[in-house]
Short mmCIF file of C-alpha atoms (C1' of nucleotides) in Angstrom, two decimals:
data_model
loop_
_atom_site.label_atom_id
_atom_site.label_comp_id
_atom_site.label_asym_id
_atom_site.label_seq_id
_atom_site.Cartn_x
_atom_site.Cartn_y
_atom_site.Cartn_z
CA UNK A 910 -3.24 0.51 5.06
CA UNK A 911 -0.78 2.73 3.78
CA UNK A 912 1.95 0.23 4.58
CA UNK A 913 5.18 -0.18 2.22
CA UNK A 914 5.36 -3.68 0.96
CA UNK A 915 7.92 -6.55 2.10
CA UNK A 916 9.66 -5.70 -1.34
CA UNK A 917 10.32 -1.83 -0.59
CA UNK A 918 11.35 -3.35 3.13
CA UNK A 919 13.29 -6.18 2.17
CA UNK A 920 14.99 -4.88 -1.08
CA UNK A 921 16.40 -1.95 1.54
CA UNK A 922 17.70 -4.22 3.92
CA UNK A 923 19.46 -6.41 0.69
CA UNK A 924 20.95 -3.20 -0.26
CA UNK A 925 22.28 -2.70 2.60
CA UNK A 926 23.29 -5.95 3.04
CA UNK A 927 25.48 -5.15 -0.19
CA UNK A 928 26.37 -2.03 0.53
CA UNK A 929 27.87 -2.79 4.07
CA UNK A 930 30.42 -5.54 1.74
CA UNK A 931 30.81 -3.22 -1.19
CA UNK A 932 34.55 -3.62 -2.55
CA UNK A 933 34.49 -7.27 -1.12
CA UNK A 934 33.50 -8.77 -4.47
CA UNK A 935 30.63 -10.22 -5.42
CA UNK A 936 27.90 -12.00 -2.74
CA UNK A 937 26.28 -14.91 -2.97
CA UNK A 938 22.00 -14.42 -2.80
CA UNK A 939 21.80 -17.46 -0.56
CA UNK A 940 24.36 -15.55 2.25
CA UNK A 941 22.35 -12.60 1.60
CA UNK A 942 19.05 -14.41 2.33
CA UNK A 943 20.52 -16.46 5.38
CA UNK A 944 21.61 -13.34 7.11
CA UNK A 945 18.16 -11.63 6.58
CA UNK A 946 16.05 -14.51 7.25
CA UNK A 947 14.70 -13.72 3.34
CA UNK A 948 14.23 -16.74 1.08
CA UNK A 949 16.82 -17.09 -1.90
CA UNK A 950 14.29 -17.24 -4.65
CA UNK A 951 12.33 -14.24 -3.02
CA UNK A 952 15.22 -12.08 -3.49
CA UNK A 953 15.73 -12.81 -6.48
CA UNK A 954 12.45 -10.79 -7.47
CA UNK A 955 13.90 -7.69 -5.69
CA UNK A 956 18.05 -7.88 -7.07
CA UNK A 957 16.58 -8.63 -10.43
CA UNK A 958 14.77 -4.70 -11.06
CA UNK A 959 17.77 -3.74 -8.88
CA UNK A 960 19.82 -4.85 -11.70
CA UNK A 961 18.10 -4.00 -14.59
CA UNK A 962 18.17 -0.38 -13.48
CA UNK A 963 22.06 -0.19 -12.99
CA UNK A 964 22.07 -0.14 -9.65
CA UNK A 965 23.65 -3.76 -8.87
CA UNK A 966 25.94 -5.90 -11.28
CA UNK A 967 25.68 -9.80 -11.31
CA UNK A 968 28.89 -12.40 -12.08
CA UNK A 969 27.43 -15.83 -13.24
CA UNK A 970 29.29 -19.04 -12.42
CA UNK A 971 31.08 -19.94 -9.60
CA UNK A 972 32.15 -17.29 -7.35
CA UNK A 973 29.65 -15.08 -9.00
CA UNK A 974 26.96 -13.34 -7.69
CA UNK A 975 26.15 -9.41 -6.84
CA UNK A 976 27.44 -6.55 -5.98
CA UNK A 977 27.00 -2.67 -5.67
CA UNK A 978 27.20 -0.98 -9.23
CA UNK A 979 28.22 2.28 -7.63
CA UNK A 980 29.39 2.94 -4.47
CA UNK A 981 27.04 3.05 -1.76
CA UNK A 982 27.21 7.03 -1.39
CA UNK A 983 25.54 7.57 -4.83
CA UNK A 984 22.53 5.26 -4.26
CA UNK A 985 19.78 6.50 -2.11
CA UNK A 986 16.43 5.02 -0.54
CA UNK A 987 14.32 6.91 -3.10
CA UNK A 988 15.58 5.21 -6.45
CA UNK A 989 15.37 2.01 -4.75
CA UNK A 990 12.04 1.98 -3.09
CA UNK A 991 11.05 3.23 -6.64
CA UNK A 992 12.17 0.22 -8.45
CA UNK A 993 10.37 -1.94 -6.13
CA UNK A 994 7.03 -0.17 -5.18
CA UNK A 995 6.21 1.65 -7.89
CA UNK A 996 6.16 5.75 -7.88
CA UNK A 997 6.15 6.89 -4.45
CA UNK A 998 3.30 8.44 -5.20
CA UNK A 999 0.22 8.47 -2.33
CA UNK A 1000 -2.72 8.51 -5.90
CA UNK A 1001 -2.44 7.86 -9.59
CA UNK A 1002 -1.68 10.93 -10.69
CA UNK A 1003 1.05 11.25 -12.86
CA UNK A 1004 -0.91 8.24 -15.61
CA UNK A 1005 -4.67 9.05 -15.14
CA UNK A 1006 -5.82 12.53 -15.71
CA UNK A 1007 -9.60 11.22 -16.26
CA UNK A 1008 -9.44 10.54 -12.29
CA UNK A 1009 -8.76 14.13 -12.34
CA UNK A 1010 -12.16 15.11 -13.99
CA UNK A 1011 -13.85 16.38 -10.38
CA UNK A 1012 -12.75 19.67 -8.94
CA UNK A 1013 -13.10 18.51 -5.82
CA UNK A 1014 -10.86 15.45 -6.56
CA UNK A 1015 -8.25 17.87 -7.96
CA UNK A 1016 -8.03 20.04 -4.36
CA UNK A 1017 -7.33 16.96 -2.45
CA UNK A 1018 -4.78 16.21 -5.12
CA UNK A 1019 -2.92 18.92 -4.54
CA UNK A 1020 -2.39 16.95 -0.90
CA UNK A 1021 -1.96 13.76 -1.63
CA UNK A 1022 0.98 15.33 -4.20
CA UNK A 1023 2.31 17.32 -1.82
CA UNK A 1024 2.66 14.30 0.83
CA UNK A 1025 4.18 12.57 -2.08
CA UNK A 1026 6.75 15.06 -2.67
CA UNK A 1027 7.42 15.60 1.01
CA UNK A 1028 8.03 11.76 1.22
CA UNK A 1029 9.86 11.32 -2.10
CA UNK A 1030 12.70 14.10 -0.48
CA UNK A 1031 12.62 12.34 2.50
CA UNK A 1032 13.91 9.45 1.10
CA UNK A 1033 16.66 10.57 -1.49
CA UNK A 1034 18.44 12.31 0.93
CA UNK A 1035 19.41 9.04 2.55
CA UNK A 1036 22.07 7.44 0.76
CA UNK A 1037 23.06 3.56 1.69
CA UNK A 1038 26.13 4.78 2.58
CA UNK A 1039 24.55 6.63 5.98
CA UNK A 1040 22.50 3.71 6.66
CA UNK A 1041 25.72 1.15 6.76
CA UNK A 1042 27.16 3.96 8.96
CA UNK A 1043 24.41 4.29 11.35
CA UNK A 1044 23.99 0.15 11.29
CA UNK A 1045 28.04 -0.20 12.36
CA UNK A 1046 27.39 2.48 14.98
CA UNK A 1047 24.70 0.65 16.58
CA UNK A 1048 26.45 -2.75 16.27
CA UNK A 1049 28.97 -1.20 18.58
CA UNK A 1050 26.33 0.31 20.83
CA UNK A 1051 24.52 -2.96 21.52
CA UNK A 1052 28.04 -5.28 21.91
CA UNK A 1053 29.35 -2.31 24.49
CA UNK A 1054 26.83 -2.55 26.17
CA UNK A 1055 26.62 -6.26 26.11
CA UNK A 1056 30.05 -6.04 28.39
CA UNK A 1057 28.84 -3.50 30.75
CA UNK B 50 2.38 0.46 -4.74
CA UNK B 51 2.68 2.63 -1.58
CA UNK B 52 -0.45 4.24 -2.77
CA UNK B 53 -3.67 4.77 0.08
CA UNK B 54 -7.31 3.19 -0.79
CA UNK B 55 -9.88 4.66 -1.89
CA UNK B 56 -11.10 4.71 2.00
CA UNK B 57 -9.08 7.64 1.96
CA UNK B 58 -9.04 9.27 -0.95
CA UNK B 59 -13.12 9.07 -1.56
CA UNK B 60 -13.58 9.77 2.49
CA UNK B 61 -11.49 12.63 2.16
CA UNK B 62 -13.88 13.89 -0.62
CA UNK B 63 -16.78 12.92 1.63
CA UNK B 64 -15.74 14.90 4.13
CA UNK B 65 -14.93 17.93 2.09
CA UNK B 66 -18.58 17.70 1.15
CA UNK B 67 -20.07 17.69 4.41
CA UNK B 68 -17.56 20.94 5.64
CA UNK B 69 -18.80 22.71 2.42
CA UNK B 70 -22.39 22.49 4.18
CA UNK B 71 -21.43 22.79 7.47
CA UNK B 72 -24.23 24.22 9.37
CA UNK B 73 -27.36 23.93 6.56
CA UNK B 74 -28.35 21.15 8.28
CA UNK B 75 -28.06 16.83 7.37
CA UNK B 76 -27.05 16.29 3.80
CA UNK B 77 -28.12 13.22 2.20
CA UNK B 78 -25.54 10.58 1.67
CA UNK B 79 -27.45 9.81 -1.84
CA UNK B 80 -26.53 13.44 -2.58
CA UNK B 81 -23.00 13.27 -1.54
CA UNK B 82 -23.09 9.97 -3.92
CA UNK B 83 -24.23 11.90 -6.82
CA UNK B 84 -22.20 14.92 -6.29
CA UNK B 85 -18.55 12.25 -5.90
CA UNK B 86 -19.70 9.81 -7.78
CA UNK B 87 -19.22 7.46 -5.35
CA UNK B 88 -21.91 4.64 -4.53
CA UNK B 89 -24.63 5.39 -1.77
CA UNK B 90 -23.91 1.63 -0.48
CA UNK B 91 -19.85 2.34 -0.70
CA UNK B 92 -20.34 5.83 1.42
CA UNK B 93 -21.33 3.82 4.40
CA UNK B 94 -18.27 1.94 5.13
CA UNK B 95 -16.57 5.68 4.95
CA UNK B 96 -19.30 7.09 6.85
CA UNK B 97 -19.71 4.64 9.58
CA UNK B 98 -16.18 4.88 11.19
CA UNK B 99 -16.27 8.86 11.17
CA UNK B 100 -19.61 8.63 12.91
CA UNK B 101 -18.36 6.18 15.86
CA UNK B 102 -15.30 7.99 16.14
CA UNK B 103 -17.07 10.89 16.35
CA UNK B 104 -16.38 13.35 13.67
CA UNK B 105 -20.20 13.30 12.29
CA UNK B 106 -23.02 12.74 13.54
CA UNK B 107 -26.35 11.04 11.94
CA UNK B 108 -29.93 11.79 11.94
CA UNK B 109 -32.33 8.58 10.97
CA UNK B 110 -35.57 8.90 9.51
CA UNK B 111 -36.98 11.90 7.15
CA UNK B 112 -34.82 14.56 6.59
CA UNK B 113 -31.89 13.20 8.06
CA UNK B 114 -28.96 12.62 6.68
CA UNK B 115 -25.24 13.27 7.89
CA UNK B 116 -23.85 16.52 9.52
CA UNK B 117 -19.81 17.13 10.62
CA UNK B 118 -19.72 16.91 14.70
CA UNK B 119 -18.15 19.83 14.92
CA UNK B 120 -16.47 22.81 12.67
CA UNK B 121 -14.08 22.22 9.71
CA UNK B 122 -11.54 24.20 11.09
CA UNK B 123 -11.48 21.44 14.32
CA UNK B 124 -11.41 18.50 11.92
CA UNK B 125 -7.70 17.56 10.22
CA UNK B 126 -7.17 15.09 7.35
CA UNK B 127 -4.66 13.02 9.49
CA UNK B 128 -7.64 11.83 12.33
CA UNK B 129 -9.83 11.05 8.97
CA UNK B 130 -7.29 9.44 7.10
CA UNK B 131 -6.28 7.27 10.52
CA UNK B 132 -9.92 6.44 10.88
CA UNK B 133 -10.07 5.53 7.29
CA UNK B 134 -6.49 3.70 6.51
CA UNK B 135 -5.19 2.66 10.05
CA UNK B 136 -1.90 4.07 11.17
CA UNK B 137 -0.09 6.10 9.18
CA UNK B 138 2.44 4.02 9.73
CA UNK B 139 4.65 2.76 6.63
CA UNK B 140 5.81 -0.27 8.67
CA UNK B 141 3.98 -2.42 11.12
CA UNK B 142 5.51 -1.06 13.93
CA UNK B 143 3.76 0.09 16.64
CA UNK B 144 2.24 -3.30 17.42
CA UNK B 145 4.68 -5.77 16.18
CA UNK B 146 8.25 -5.48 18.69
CA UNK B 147 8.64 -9.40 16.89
CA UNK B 148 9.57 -8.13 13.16
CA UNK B 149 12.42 -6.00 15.09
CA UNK B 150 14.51 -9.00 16.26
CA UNK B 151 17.06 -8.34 13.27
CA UNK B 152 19.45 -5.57 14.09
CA UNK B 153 19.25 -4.48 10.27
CA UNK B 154 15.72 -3.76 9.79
CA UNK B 155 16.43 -1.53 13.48
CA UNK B 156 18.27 0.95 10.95
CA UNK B 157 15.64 0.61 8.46
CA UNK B 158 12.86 1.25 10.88
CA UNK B 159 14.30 4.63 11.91
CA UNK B 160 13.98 5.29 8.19
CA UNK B 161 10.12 4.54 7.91
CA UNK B 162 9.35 6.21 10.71
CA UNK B 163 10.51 9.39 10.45
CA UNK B 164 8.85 9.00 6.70
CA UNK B 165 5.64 8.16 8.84
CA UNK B 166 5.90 10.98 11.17
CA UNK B 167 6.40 13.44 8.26
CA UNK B 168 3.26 12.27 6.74
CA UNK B 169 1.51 12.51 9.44
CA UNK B 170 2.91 16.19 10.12
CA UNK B 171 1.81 17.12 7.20
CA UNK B 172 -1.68 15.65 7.02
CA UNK B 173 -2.44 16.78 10.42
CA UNK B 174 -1.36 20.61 9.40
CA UNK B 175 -4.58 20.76 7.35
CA UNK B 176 -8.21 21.27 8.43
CA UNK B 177 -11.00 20.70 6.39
CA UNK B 178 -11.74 24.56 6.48
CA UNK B 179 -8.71 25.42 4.44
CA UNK B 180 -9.88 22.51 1.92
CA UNK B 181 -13.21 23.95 1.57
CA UNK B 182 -11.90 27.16 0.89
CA UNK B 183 -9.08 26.59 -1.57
CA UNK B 184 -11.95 24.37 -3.03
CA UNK B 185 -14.09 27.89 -3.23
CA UNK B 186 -11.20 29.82 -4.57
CA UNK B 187 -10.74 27.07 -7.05
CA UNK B 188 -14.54 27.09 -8.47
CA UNK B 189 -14.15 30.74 -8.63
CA UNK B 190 -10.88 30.50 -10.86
CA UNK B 191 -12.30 28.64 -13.35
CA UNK B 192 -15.65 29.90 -13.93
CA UNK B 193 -13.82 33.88 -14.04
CA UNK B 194 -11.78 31.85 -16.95
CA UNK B 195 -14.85 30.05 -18.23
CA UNK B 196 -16.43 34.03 -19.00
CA UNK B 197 -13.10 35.13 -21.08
"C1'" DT C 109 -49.55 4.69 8.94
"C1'" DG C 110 -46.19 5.21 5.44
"C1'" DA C 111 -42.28 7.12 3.40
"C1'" DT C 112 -37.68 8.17 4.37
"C1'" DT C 113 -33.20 7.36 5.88
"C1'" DC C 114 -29.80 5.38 8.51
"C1'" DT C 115 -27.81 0.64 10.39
"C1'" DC C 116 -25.61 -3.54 9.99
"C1'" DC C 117 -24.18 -8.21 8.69
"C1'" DA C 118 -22.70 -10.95 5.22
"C1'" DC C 119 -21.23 -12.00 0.79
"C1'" DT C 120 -18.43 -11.80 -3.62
"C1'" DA C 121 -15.33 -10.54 -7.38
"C1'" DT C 122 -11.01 -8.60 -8.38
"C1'" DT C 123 -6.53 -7.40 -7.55
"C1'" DT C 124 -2.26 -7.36 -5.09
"C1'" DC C 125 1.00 -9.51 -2.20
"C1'" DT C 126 4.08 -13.03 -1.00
"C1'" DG C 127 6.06 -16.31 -2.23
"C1'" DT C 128 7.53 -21.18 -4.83
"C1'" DG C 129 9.09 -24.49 -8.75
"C1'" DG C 130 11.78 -25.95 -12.16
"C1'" DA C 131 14.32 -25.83 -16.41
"C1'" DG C 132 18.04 -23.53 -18.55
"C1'" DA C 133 22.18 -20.44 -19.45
"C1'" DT C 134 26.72 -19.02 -18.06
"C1'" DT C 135 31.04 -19.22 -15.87
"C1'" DA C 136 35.17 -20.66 -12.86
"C1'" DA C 137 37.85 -24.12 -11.49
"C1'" DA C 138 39.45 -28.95 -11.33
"C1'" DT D 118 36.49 -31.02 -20.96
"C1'" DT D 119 33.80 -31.87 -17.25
"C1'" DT D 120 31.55 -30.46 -13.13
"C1'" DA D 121 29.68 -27.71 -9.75
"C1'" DA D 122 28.22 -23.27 -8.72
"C1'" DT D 123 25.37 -19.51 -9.66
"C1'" DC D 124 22.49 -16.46 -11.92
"C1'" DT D 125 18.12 -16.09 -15.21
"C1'" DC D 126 13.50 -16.34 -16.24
"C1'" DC D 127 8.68 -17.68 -16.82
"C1'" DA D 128 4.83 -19.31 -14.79
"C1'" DC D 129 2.06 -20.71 -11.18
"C1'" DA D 130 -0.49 -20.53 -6.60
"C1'" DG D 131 -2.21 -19.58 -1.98
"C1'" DA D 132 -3.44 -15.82 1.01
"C1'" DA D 133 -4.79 -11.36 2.04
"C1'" DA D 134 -6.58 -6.85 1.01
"C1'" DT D 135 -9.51 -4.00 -1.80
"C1'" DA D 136 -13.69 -2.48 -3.68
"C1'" DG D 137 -18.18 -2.90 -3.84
"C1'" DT D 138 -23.10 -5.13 -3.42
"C1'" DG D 139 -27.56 -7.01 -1.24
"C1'" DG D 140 -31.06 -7.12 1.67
"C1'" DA D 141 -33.44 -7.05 6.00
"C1'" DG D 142 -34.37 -4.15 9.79
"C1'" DA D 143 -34.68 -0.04 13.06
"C1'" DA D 144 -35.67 4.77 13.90
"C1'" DT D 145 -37.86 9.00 12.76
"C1'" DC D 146 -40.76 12.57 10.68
"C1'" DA D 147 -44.98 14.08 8.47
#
DNA sequence: TGATTCTCCACTATTTCTGTGGAGATTAAA
DNA sequence: TTTAATCTCCACAGAAATAGTGGAGAATCA
């Protein structure tokens, strides 16, 4: 279907989650999943490659928990949908060059590559800092107009 | 894995196949089968959407076979690949208003669908005439460097 | 008539997705 | 030191999608 999964969709919206509390210390996984209707153990499976990359840190014990391991201006969506879908990358094509054995095959690659590049650029060039800015914007939006 | 099926990447081929004969009348889909290596049985659940949505047409009994409805400069690899994967939609979101009831995922959802709307550009951008003859250019290429 | 070819429903095996369970390790605070 | 909080990790499981097969039947041409 050509559809992202809920861990490329979810694992955003925890990073922004984090992101939009970065500095605050760390935050608990449970607030995390209460606020995005997500369960606890669920995200688990996202923060953990999150982590393992560099891109989070965790504090064990109590008051522990995660936070952003750089500020949210030097993370973009690209190296985090990476982490949890796999290469944005529309065929196999970087691992398999026996798919790559019939010439037609190999014209439509050049698509499929090219919609994978288009896509990957796409999504670096939107850090989680512009996403926590356009989310605050919009919370003020909707509770204006919720006086009006 | 963010990756399409291979609906689209074999019906894409199938395609290309029929547009390379455009106009020398049916082709066989048990040629097309040995030509992709695809399975005769397989190449009707491609075939059958293109044909009710129009983009081939079928002839039953001897000598028939499957012909493109019209020319390979009219036909685009986004209306193939819709037909094939769905939406090109990376999120659920044309039908589902329910998944947007968290004022997060609004943010996110801007995200995916410009992504979707980009790949979608770009798909539509290409006909199956230009396929056919970068596939041409492409044959020639490599047997001038086959004779060196 | 008979061979050819498309048409269509239904079935299955495999893989991926979407989670869940539970035991254990680590740490902060009382 | 004890206790509660919290992360860590492996394994399992149900559900859905993917990829592909089988076989009977209908239409057409020679």
């Amino acid at each position: 279907m050509l559809q992202i999964s809920t861990k490329g969709r979810y694992g955003v919206r925890l990073m922004i989650d984090l992101a939009s509390r970065y500095g605050e210390g760390p935050v608990l996984l449970r607030e995390i999943a209460g606020r995005q209707g997500i369960s606890e153990k669920y995200l688990w499976n996202l923060v953990s490659p999150l982590k393992n990359a560099g891109l989070v840190v965790s504090f064990r014990g109590a008051h522990g928990g995660y936070s952003l391991a750089k500020p949210p201006s030097k993370i973009n969506l690209g190296e985090i949908m990476r982490l949890l879908e796999g290469p944005l990358c529309l065929v196999g094509c970087v691992e398999k060059p026996s798919e790559c054995g019939r010439s037609t095959m190999c014209i439509t690659r050049d698509v499929w590559e090219e919609v994978s590049r288009r896509i990957s650029k796409t999504l670096e060039s939107i850090t989680l800092a512009e996403m926590v800015r356009k989310h605050r914007t919009r919370e003020t939006e909707v509770s204006m107009e919720g006086k009006q």
